[in-house]
Short mmCIF file of C-alpha atoms and ligand atoms in Angstrom, two decimals:
data_model
loop_
_atom_site.label_atom_id
_atom_site.label_comp_id
_atom_site.label_asym_id
_atom_site.label_seq_id
_atom_site.Cartn_x
_atom_site.Cartn_y
_atom_site.Cartn_z
CA MET A 1 14.12 -7.44 -35.32
CA SER A 2 17.51 -8.71 -36.27
CA SER A 3 20.39 -8.11 -33.96
CA SER A 4 23.95 -7.58 -35.10
CA ARG A 5 25.32 -10.50 -33.08
CA GLY A 6 24.12 -14.08 -33.19
CA GLY A 7 21.39 -13.82 -35.87
CA VAL A 8 17.79 -13.16 -34.98
CA ASP A 9 15.49 -13.64 -32.00
CA VAL A 10 13.16 -16.62 -31.76
CA VAL A 11 9.97 -14.85 -32.90
CA THR A 12 11.67 -13.34 -35.94
CA GLU A 13 13.16 -16.74 -36.64
CA ALA A 14 9.67 -18.31 -36.66
CA LEU A 15 8.30 -15.59 -38.95
CA THR A 16 11.30 -15.97 -41.25
CA GLU A 17 10.76 -19.70 -41.41
CA LEU A 18 7.10 -19.21 -42.38
CA HIS A 19 8.19 -16.65 -44.94
CA GLY A 20 10.62 -19.13 -46.46
CA ARG A 21 8.19 -22.03 -46.49
CA TYR A 22 5.08 -20.25 -47.81
CA GLY A 23 6.91 -17.93 -50.16
CA ALA A 24 7.19 -20.99 -52.36
CA LEU A 25 3.38 -21.32 -52.64
CA SER A 26 2.47 -20.38 -56.17
CA GLU A 27 -1.31 -20.77 -56.07
CA GLY A 28 -3.79 -17.93 -56.10
CA ARG A 29 -4.76 -15.05 -58.35
CA VAL A 30 -4.00 -11.38 -57.91
CA ALA A 31 -7.28 -9.41 -57.90
CA ASP A 32 -7.84 -7.51 -61.11
CA TYR A 33 -11.50 -6.48 -60.95
CA ILE A 34 -10.13 -3.16 -59.70
CA PRO A 35 -7.79 -2.73 -62.70
CA GLN A 36 -5.07 -0.93 -60.76
CA LEU A 37 -4.71 -3.84 -58.29
CA ALA A 38 -3.54 -6.11 -61.11
CA PHE A 39 -0.19 -4.28 -61.09
CA ALA A 40 0.66 -5.69 -57.66
CA ASP A 41 3.85 -7.78 -57.43
CA ARG A 42 2.59 -11.32 -56.79
CA ASP A 43 5.89 -12.29 -55.16
CA CYS A 44 5.80 -9.54 -52.55
CA PHE A 45 5.43 -11.28 -49.17
CA GLY A 46 5.87 -9.81 -45.71
CA LEU A 47 4.85 -10.75 -42.16
CA ALA A 48 4.81 -8.46 -39.13
CA LEU A 49 3.84 -9.03 -35.52
CA MET A 50 3.30 -6.34 -32.89
CA SER A 51 2.76 -7.34 -29.28
CA MET A 52 0.52 -5.39 -26.93
CA ASP A 53 3.71 -4.40 -25.11
CA GLY A 54 4.86 -2.70 -28.31
CA HIS A 55 7.46 -5.31 -29.30
CA GLY A 56 7.67 -5.60 -33.08
CA TYR A 57 8.93 -8.50 -35.24
CA ARG A 58 9.16 -8.75 -39.02
CA ALA A 59 10.10 -11.04 -41.86
CA GLY A 60 10.15 -10.56 -45.62
CA ARG A 61 9.14 -7.37 -47.37
CA CYS A 62 7.44 -5.19 -44.79
CA GLY A 63 8.19 -1.70 -46.06
CA VAL A 64 6.00 -2.01 -49.15
CA SER A 65 2.70 -0.18 -48.81
CA PHE A 66 -0.50 -1.45 -50.39
CA THR A 67 -4.11 -0.28 -50.36
CA LEU A 68 -5.96 -1.56 -47.33
CA GLN A 69 -9.26 -2.26 -49.16
CA SER A 70 -11.49 -4.40 -46.90
CA LEU A 71 -8.90 -4.25 -44.13
CA THR A 72 -10.31 -0.81 -43.33
CA LYS A 73 -13.72 -2.27 -42.50
CA PRO A 74 -13.12 -3.28 -38.85
CA PHE A 75 -11.40 0.02 -38.06
CA VAL A 76 -14.13 2.19 -39.55
CA LEU A 77 -16.67 0.03 -37.74
CA ALA A 78 -14.73 0.81 -34.55
CA LEU A 79 -14.97 4.53 -35.26
CA VAL A 80 -18.71 4.36 -35.82
CA LEU A 81 -19.33 2.16 -32.77
CA ALA A 82 -17.34 4.60 -30.64
CA GLU A 83 -19.33 7.55 -31.97
CA LEU A 84 -22.83 6.08 -32.07
CA GLY A 85 -22.90 2.99 -29.86
CA ALA A 86 -23.81 -0.57 -30.78
CA ASP A 87 -27.60 -0.08 -30.67
CA GLU A 88 -27.60 2.77 -33.15
CA VAL A 89 -25.19 0.93 -35.49
CA ALA A 90 -27.39 -2.19 -35.31
CA ARG A 91 -30.22 -0.26 -36.94
CA SER A 92 -28.20 -0.09 -40.15
CA VAL A 93 -26.10 -3.25 -40.15
CA GLY A 94 -26.33 -6.72 -38.60
CA ALA A 95 -23.69 -8.78 -36.84
CA GLU A 96 -24.44 -12.15 -38.40
CA PRO A 97 -21.98 -14.16 -40.47
CA SER A 98 -23.27 -14.04 -44.03
CA GLY A 99 -21.50 -17.16 -45.25
CA GLU A 100 -21.37 -15.36 -48.55
CA ALA A 101 -18.79 -13.60 -50.69
CA TYR A 102 -17.56 -10.15 -49.74
CA ASN A 103 -19.45 -8.55 -52.59
CA ALA A 104 -22.71 -10.46 -52.02
CA ILE A 105 -25.97 -8.55 -52.20
CA SER A 106 -26.69 -9.60 -48.69
CA LEU A 107 -29.63 -7.58 -47.44
CA ASP A 108 -32.08 -9.00 -44.91
CA ALA A 109 -35.48 -9.58 -46.49
CA LEU A 110 -37.27 -8.10 -43.49
CA THR A 111 -35.07 -5.25 -42.31
CA GLY A 112 -33.14 -4.47 -45.49
CA ARG A 113 -29.93 -4.44 -43.44
CA PRO A 114 -26.70 -5.98 -44.69
CA ALA A 115 -25.69 -9.10 -42.71
CA ASN A 116 -22.54 -7.60 -41.21
CA ALA A 117 -19.99 -4.79 -41.49
CA MET A 118 -17.19 -6.96 -42.90
CA ILE A 119 -18.79 -7.45 -46.33
CA ASN A 120 -19.04 -4.60 -48.82
CA ALA A 121 -22.73 -3.78 -48.36
CA GLY A 122 -22.33 -3.54 -44.58
CA ALA A 123 -19.13 -1.55 -44.84
CA ILE A 124 -20.72 0.99 -47.18
CA ALA A 125 -23.59 1.41 -44.69
CA VAL A 126 -21.08 1.82 -41.83
CA THR A 127 -19.00 4.39 -43.71
CA ALA A 128 -22.15 6.41 -44.36
CA LEU A 129 -22.82 6.44 -40.60
CA VAL A 130 -19.61 8.32 -39.71
CA PRO A 131 -20.93 11.59 -38.25
CA ALA A 132 -19.67 14.45 -40.43
CA SER A 133 -20.70 17.71 -42.07
CA GLY A 134 -20.31 16.23 -45.56
CA PRO A 135 -18.43 13.61 -47.60
CA ALA A 136 -15.05 15.39 -47.46
CA ASP A 137 -15.27 15.79 -43.70
CA ARG A 138 -16.45 12.19 -43.37
CA PHE A 139 -13.44 10.89 -45.25
CA ALA A 140 -11.07 13.15 -43.31
CA ARG A 141 -12.38 11.63 -40.07
CA ILE A 142 -11.95 8.11 -41.41
CA LEU A 143 -8.39 8.79 -42.58
CA GLU A 144 -7.52 10.32 -39.24
CA CYS A 145 -8.92 7.35 -37.36
CA LEU A 146 -7.05 4.81 -39.53
CA GLY A 147 -3.88 6.82 -38.86
CA ARG A 148 -4.43 6.68 -35.11
CA PHE A 149 -4.82 2.91 -35.29
CA ALA A 150 -1.58 2.69 -37.30
CA GLY A 151 0.27 5.23 -35.19
CA ARG A 152 1.18 7.42 -38.16
CA ALA A 153 -0.54 9.51 -40.84
CA LEU A 154 -1.75 7.44 -43.81
CA PHE A 155 -2.47 8.55 -47.38
CA VAL A 156 -4.77 7.67 -50.27
CA ASP A 157 -3.53 6.01 -53.43
CA GLU A 158 -5.30 8.22 -55.97
CA ASP A 159 -4.72 5.80 -58.85
CA VAL A 160 -6.34 2.90 -57.04
CA TYR A 161 -9.17 5.15 -55.86
CA ARG A 162 -9.88 6.34 -59.41
CA SER A 163 -9.56 2.82 -60.75
CA GLU A 164 -12.22 1.51 -58.37
CA ALA A 165 -14.43 4.58 -58.76
CA ALA A 166 -14.41 3.98 -62.52
CA THR A 167 -15.40 0.32 -62.25
CA GLY A 168 -17.21 -0.16 -58.93
CA ASP A 169 -20.78 -0.31 -60.22
CA ARG A 170 -21.68 -3.35 -58.16
CA ASN A 171 -20.95 -1.45 -54.93
CA ARG A 172 -22.88 1.55 -56.25
CA ALA A 173 -25.81 -0.70 -57.07
CA MET A 174 -25.76 -2.08 -53.54
CA ALA A 175 -25.80 1.43 -52.13
CA TYR A 176 -28.89 2.21 -54.19
CA LEU A 177 -30.56 -0.97 -52.96
CA MET A 178 -29.81 0.07 -49.39
CA ARG A 179 -31.31 3.48 -49.98
CA GLY A 180 -34.34 1.63 -51.26
CA THR A 181 -34.61 -0.36 -48.03
CA GLY A 182 -34.08 2.77 -45.92
CA VAL A 183 -30.74 1.60 -44.46
CA LEU A 184 -28.75 4.25 -46.28
CA ARG A 185 -29.75 7.85 -45.91
CA GLY A 186 -28.23 10.43 -48.20
CA ASP A 187 -26.75 10.11 -51.66
CA PRO A 188 -25.66 6.54 -52.54
CA VAL A 189 -23.02 7.73 -55.02
CA GLU A 190 -21.48 9.99 -52.40
CA ALA A 191 -21.53 7.19 -49.80
CA VAL A 192 -19.75 4.78 -52.12
CA ASP A 193 -17.23 7.44 -53.11
CA VAL A 194 -16.14 7.85 -49.48
CA TYR A 195 -15.98 4.06 -49.20
CA PHE A 196 -13.75 3.80 -52.31
CA ARG A 197 -11.39 6.42 -50.88
CA GLN A 198 -11.28 4.52 -47.62
CA CYS A 199 -10.41 1.30 -49.49
CA ALA A 200 -7.57 3.11 -51.30
CA VAL A 201 -5.75 4.15 -48.10
CA ARG A 202 -2.20 2.77 -48.23
CA ALA A 203 -0.32 1.17 -45.35
CA THR A 204 2.48 -1.34 -44.84
CA VAL A 205 2.17 -4.75 -43.26
CA THR A 206 3.96 -3.29 -40.23
CA ASP A 207 1.27 -0.58 -39.93
CA LEU A 208 -1.37 -3.25 -40.21
CA ALA A 209 0.20 -5.25 -37.37
CA VAL A 210 0.08 -2.12 -35.17
CA MET A 211 -3.57 -1.60 -36.12
CA GLY A 212 -4.32 -5.18 -35.08
CA ALA A 213 -2.30 -4.81 -31.89
CA THR A 214 -4.39 -1.75 -30.99
CA LEU A 215 -7.50 -3.92 -31.07
CA ALA A 216 -5.65 -6.66 -29.13
CA ASN A 217 -4.72 -4.05 -26.57
CA GLY A 218 -8.33 -3.01 -25.92
CA GLY A 219 -8.29 0.02 -28.22
CA THR A 220 -5.05 1.66 -27.05
CA ASN A 221 -2.23 1.82 -29.61
CA PRO A 222 0.68 -0.03 -27.94
CA VAL A 223 3.27 1.99 -29.86
CA THR A 224 1.96 5.54 -29.41
CA GLY A 225 0.09 4.88 -26.18
CA GLU A 226 -2.92 6.70 -27.58
CA ARG A 227 -6.41 5.46 -26.76
CA VAL A 228 -8.05 5.18 -30.17
CA VAL A 229 -11.40 3.62 -29.19
CA PRO A 230 -12.90 2.56 -25.84
CA GLU A 231 -12.26 -1.01 -24.69
CA PRO A 232 -15.85 -2.27 -25.19
CA VAL A 233 -15.66 -1.11 -28.82
CA ALA A 234 -12.48 -3.13 -29.41
CA VAL A 235 -14.29 -6.17 -27.99
CA GLN A 236 -17.28 -5.60 -30.29
CA VAL A 237 -15.09 -5.21 -33.36
CA LEU A 238 -13.08 -8.35 -32.56
CA SER A 239 -16.34 -10.27 -32.15
CA VAL A 240 -17.53 -9.21 -35.59
CA MET A 241 -14.10 -10.05 -37.07
CA ALA A 242 -14.17 -13.47 -35.44
CA MET A 243 -17.52 -14.30 -36.98
CA CYS A 244 -17.42 -12.50 -40.30
CA GLY A 245 -13.88 -11.35 -41.12
CA MET A 246 -12.95 -14.13 -43.50
CA TYR A 247 -16.13 -14.02 -45.60
CA ASP A 248 -17.45 -17.43 -46.60
CA ALA A 249 -14.38 -19.10 -45.06
CA ALA A 250 -15.05 -17.59 -41.60
CA GLY A 251 -16.12 -20.92 -40.09
CA SER A 252 -13.15 -23.00 -41.23
CA TRP A 253 -10.81 -20.13 -40.29
CA MET A 254 -12.19 -20.09 -36.75
CA LEU A 255 -11.84 -23.86 -36.58
CA ARG A 256 -8.26 -24.02 -37.83
CA VAL A 257 -6.72 -20.71 -36.79
CA GLY A 258 -9.11 -19.46 -34.12
CA LEU A 259 -8.28 -15.75 -34.17
CA PRO A 260 -10.43 -12.75 -35.14
CA ALA A 261 -9.14 -11.66 -38.54
CA LYS A 262 -9.82 -9.63 -41.65
CA SER A 263 -8.58 -9.97 -45.19
CA GLY A 264 -8.59 -7.61 -48.16
CA VAL A 265 -8.42 -8.05 -51.95
CA SER A 266 -5.02 -6.37 -52.09
CA GLY A 267 -3.63 -9.44 -50.30
CA GLY A 268 -3.43 -8.10 -46.76
CA LEU A 269 -4.55 -10.12 -43.78
CA VAL A 270 -4.64 -9.04 -40.15
CA ALA A 271 -5.30 -11.38 -37.23
CA VAL A 272 -5.62 -10.44 -33.58
CA SER A 273 -4.75 -12.50 -30.55
CA PRO A 274 -6.76 -10.68 -27.88
CA ALA A 275 -4.62 -9.31 -25.04
CA ARG A 276 -1.53 -10.59 -26.84
CA PHE A 277 -0.68 -9.21 -30.28
CA GLY A 278 -1.66 -8.22 -33.79
CA ILE A 279 -0.15 -10.05 -36.75
CA ALA A 280 -0.34 -9.02 -40.39
CA VAL A 281 0.63 -10.67 -43.63
CA HIS A 282 0.79 -9.20 -47.11
CA SER A 283 0.91 -11.32 -50.25
CA PRO A 284 -1.33 -10.43 -53.22
CA PRO A 285 -2.44 -13.83 -54.66
CA LEU A 286 -5.93 -14.73 -53.42
CA ASP A 287 -7.79 -18.02 -53.11
CA ALA A 288 -11.24 -18.60 -54.59
CA VAL A 289 -12.94 -16.91 -51.62
CA GLY A 290 -10.78 -13.80 -51.88
CA ASN A 291 -8.48 -14.55 -48.93
CA PRO A 292 -4.69 -14.33 -49.41
CA VAL A 293 -3.25 -17.81 -50.01
CA ARG A 294 0.10 -17.33 -48.26
CA GLY A 295 -1.37 -15.37 -45.39
CA VAL A 296 -3.94 -18.05 -44.61
CA ALA A 297 -1.35 -20.83 -44.79
CA ALA A 298 1.21 -18.99 -42.67
CA LEU A 299 -1.27 -18.05 -39.96
CA ARG A 300 -2.70 -21.52 -39.82
CA GLU A 301 0.74 -22.92 -39.07
CA LEU A 302 1.65 -20.15 -36.67
CA SER A 303 -1.54 -20.66 -34.69
CA GLU A 304 -1.06 -24.42 -34.42
CA ARG A 305 2.61 -24.17 -33.58
CA PHE A 306 2.27 -21.57 -30.85
CA GLY A 307 -1.14 -22.66 -29.53
CA LEU A 308 -2.78 -19.35 -30.39
CA HIS A 309 -6.35 -20.55 -30.89
CA MET A 310 -8.68 -18.26 -28.97
CA MET A 311 -10.52 -21.17 -27.37
CA HIS A 312 -7.31 -22.71 -26.18
CA ASN A 313 -6.19 -22.39 -22.57
CA ALA A 314 -8.08 -19.21 -21.80
CA ALA A 315 -7.44 -19.48 -18.06
CA PRO A 316 -4.65 -17.48 -16.39
CA VAL A 317 -1.39 -19.36 -16.80
CA ALA A 318 0.15 -18.72 -13.39
CA PRO A 319 -1.43 -19.94 -10.16
CA THR A 320 -3.44 -17.23 -8.44
CA VAL A 321 -3.42 -18.50 -4.88
CA LEU A 322 0.20 -18.78 -3.85
CA GLY A 323 -0.25 -20.08 -0.39
CA SER A 324 -3.11 -20.97 1.88
CA THR A 325 -1.68 -21.82 5.27
CA THR A 326 -2.70 -21.48 8.87
CA THR A 327 -0.69 -20.06 11.76
CA SER A 328 -1.27 -19.40 15.40
CA GLY A 329 -2.19 -22.99 15.97
CA GLY A 330 -4.68 -22.99 13.12
CA ARG A 331 -6.51 -19.91 14.35
CA ILE A 332 -5.31 -17.63 11.54
CA ALA A 333 -5.54 -18.52 7.87
CA LEU A 334 -3.12 -16.80 5.53
CA ILE A 335 -4.15 -16.67 1.87
CA ALA A 336 -1.82 -14.97 -0.62
CA ALA A 337 -2.75 -14.17 -4.21
CA GLN A 338 -0.73 -12.94 -7.18
CA GLY A 339 -1.14 -11.55 -10.68
CA ARG A 340 -4.04 -9.78 -12.26
CA LEU A 341 -7.42 -10.81 -10.95
CA ASP A 342 -10.19 -11.43 -13.47
CA PHE A 343 -13.29 -13.53 -12.89
CA THR A 344 -11.38 -16.82 -13.04
CA ALA A 345 -8.50 -15.68 -10.85
CA ALA A 346 -10.90 -14.10 -8.34
CA GLU A 347 -12.85 -17.34 -8.19
CA ARG A 348 -9.68 -19.13 -7.12
CA VAL A 349 -9.17 -16.70 -4.26
CA LEU A 350 -12.84 -16.95 -3.32
CA PHE A 351 -12.61 -20.73 -3.27
CA ALA A 352 -9.79 -20.54 -0.73
CA LEU A 353 -11.70 -17.98 1.36
CA GLU A 354 -14.87 -20.02 1.19
CA GLN A 355 -13.21 -23.05 2.75
CA ARG A 356 -12.34 -20.86 5.67
CA ARG A 357 -15.74 -19.15 5.89
CA THR A 358 -17.62 -22.36 6.49
CA GLY A 359 -15.26 -23.37 9.31
CA PRO A 360 -15.25 -22.09 12.90
CA PRO A 361 -14.65 -18.30 13.18
CA GLY A 362 -11.00 -17.24 13.37
CA GLY A 363 -8.56 -14.83 11.74
CA VAL A 364 -8.19 -14.50 7.97
CA VAL A 365 -5.29 -12.61 6.43
CA LEU A 366 -5.65 -12.03 2.69
CA ASP A 367 -2.34 -10.93 1.21
CA LEU A 368 -2.86 -9.01 -2.04
CA GLU A 369 0.64 -7.50 -2.10
CA ARG A 370 1.53 -9.37 -5.29
CA VAL A 371 -1.77 -8.72 -7.05
CA SER A 372 -1.00 -6.41 -9.96
CA GLY A 373 -4.53 -5.33 -10.75
CA MET A 374 -8.19 -6.28 -10.64
CA ASP A 375 -11.07 -6.21 -13.08
CA PRO A 376 -14.10 -4.39 -11.67
CA ALA A 377 -15.89 -7.75 -11.61
CA ALA A 378 -13.09 -9.36 -9.58
CA LYS A 379 -13.05 -6.45 -7.16
CA ALA A 380 -16.78 -6.73 -6.56
CA MET A 381 -16.52 -10.50 -6.07
CA LEU A 382 -13.72 -10.08 -3.56
CA GLU A 383 -15.51 -7.36 -1.62
CA ARG A 384 -18.59 -9.52 -1.34
CA ALA A 385 -16.56 -12.53 -0.20
CA LEU A 386 -14.80 -10.48 2.49
CA THR A 387 -18.16 -9.18 3.71
CA LEU A 388 -19.50 -12.72 3.91
CA LEU A 389 -16.45 -13.78 5.91
CA ILE A 390 -17.04 -11.00 8.41
CA GLU A 391 -20.72 -11.83 8.63
CA ALA A 392 -19.71 -15.39 9.47
CA GLY A 393 -17.77 -14.03 12.45
CA HIS A 394 -14.22 -14.04 11.08
CA ASP A 395 -11.62 -11.36 11.80
CA VAL A 396 -10.36 -10.21 8.39
CA THR A 397 -7.16 -8.34 7.48
CA VAL A 398 -6.22 -7.36 3.92
CA VAL A 399 -2.58 -6.73 3.03
CA GLY A 400 -1.80 -4.39 0.12
CA ASP A 401 -3.20 -1.10 -0.95
CA LEU A 402 -5.46 -2.02 -3.81
CA PRO A 403 -8.28 0.46 -3.99
CA PHE A 404 -11.54 -1.07 -2.91
CA ARG A 405 -14.63 0.79 -4.00
CA THR A 406 -16.13 0.74 -0.55
CA ARG A 407 -14.37 0.54 2.75
CA GLY A 408 -15.33 -2.74 4.26
CA ALA A 409 -15.27 -3.77 7.86
CA TRP A 410 -11.96 -5.51 7.31
CA ARG A 411 -8.66 -4.29 8.64
CA ARG A 412 -6.07 -2.92 6.16
CA SER A 413 -2.43 -3.59 6.72
CA ALA A 414 0.74 -2.48 4.96
CA ASP A 415 2.60 -5.79 5.21
CA ARG A 416 2.08 -9.38 6.06
CA ALA A 417 3.93 -9.45 9.41
CA GLN A 418 1.90 -6.49 10.63
CA ALA A 419 -1.29 -8.14 9.46
CA LEU A 420 -0.54 -11.38 11.26
CA ALA A 421 0.36 -9.50 14.44
CA ALA A 422 -2.87 -7.49 14.25
CA ALA A 423 -4.92 -10.61 13.64
CA GLU A 424 -3.22 -12.34 16.57
CA GLN A 425 -3.91 -9.39 18.82
CA ALA A 426 -7.55 -9.26 17.78
CA LEU A 427 -7.99 -12.93 18.55
CA THR A 428 -6.37 -12.54 21.95
CA ALA A 429 -8.52 -9.48 22.73
CA THR A 430 -11.67 -11.36 21.89
CA GLY A 431 -10.40 -14.39 23.73
CA ASP A 432 -13.92 -15.62 24.13
CA ARG A 433 -13.94 -16.75 20.51
CA PRO A 434 -13.66 -20.44 19.98
CA PRO A 435 -10.39 -21.54 18.35
CA ALA A 436 -10.55 -22.55 14.71
CA THR A 437 -9.11 -25.94 15.51
CA GLY A 438 -8.72 -27.73 18.77
CA ARG A 439 -5.03 -28.37 18.33
CA ASP A 440 -3.68 -25.56 20.50
CA HIS A 441 -5.85 -26.43 23.44
N1 LIG B 501 -12.69 -2.06 -52.42
C1 LIG B 501 -12.98 -3.46 -52.50
C2 LIG B 501 -14.41 -3.68 -52.97
O1 LIG B 501 -15.29 -3.03 -52.50
C3 LIG B 501 -12.75 -4.10 -51.18
C4 LIG B 501 -13.10 -5.57 -51.18
C5 LIG B 501 -12.15 -6.42 -50.37
O2 LIG B 501 -11.06 -6.02 -50.03
N2 LIG B 501 -12.56 -7.63 -50.12
O3 LIG B 501 -14.65 -4.49 -53.84
#
């Protein structure tokens, strides 16, 4: 987003720099096996980033719409996973990287299933799984779902659809093979027709960034606020993208860029930084594998420069335990935590509690006032740890009103001062307890 004063913000500046640098790349071929795609402008190049907070950034030509082609595959997979569940979907399509081209005849010798849903065979099988009363209804549901991911209604490019329908015999042949193996029920020609329509849905690189951001955001569109698919489905789709999204270059992509991604023959590329953002690039020339040359180069640099690799620094950035001190002459331990608690953050709190648990019984005040939220797993871990503390004879007070599933035997307190006073009082009342340290005696 450019501002009127003082140029652009830092993120836009970085995208603009990548746009300038990689716009000069002249390698790659515009796909022409779908005749209509050959008309694409090979110089068109746009980058868009949408954060899970709904902050958008752009550089280059981002208003141009193009057919999504294979970029629809993860989103239709999401629809089918949400409707049928992973077990049912697994009967028709695998989740193994094929290491083969997107149009490979990749059917398992034993099960007849395609290797994964990111290559054509798997995507055709997935499209056929969309529950519907017939092909028209099936496509309507797909179009609606893609629109919810993008946050606006999308439309089909009839010319591109017709162009692929007229030439797409390889995909039709694969559909027949899959009917032969029992993976595809129904009419193969009809199944492929819905798939071709799906591939011909047009969107801009900005739409694509929003679609990616919806997956990054656990299935809720960060712009419209609409929940498009349940969180576990977003996780499943990102897993498949991470392993299979870049076809036979999936391994080197994971090594160098390290983000779940998907490319399409129209030159689009979407990558997702989980719990952070979606980023999309559009530039038609493709490398030998069918991935967009400029998109791959730009994302590789972006990932290295901003440390975006998924395996990099996965731990929470801020410290979780703010303070672990003792008062009342060592008889009361005060442990304060902050931020959102996941497994790792909860473990940090538990570590601090554990050091207290194994010592002589005393007061423990756990201040959760600055904890912004908890994963169910973290909540369960914390509840168990508090129970163990009590079983070890400690007097426990929790500050903050985070909802615990069960009411434990610990005291709840609205603020820290009150909690410390209550703990003090409890220790005095049960004066027979041994002090935690000998210092005040
Ligand atoms: N519609 C294209 C096909 O089936 C999609 C392929 C792609 O984008 N990689 O050939």
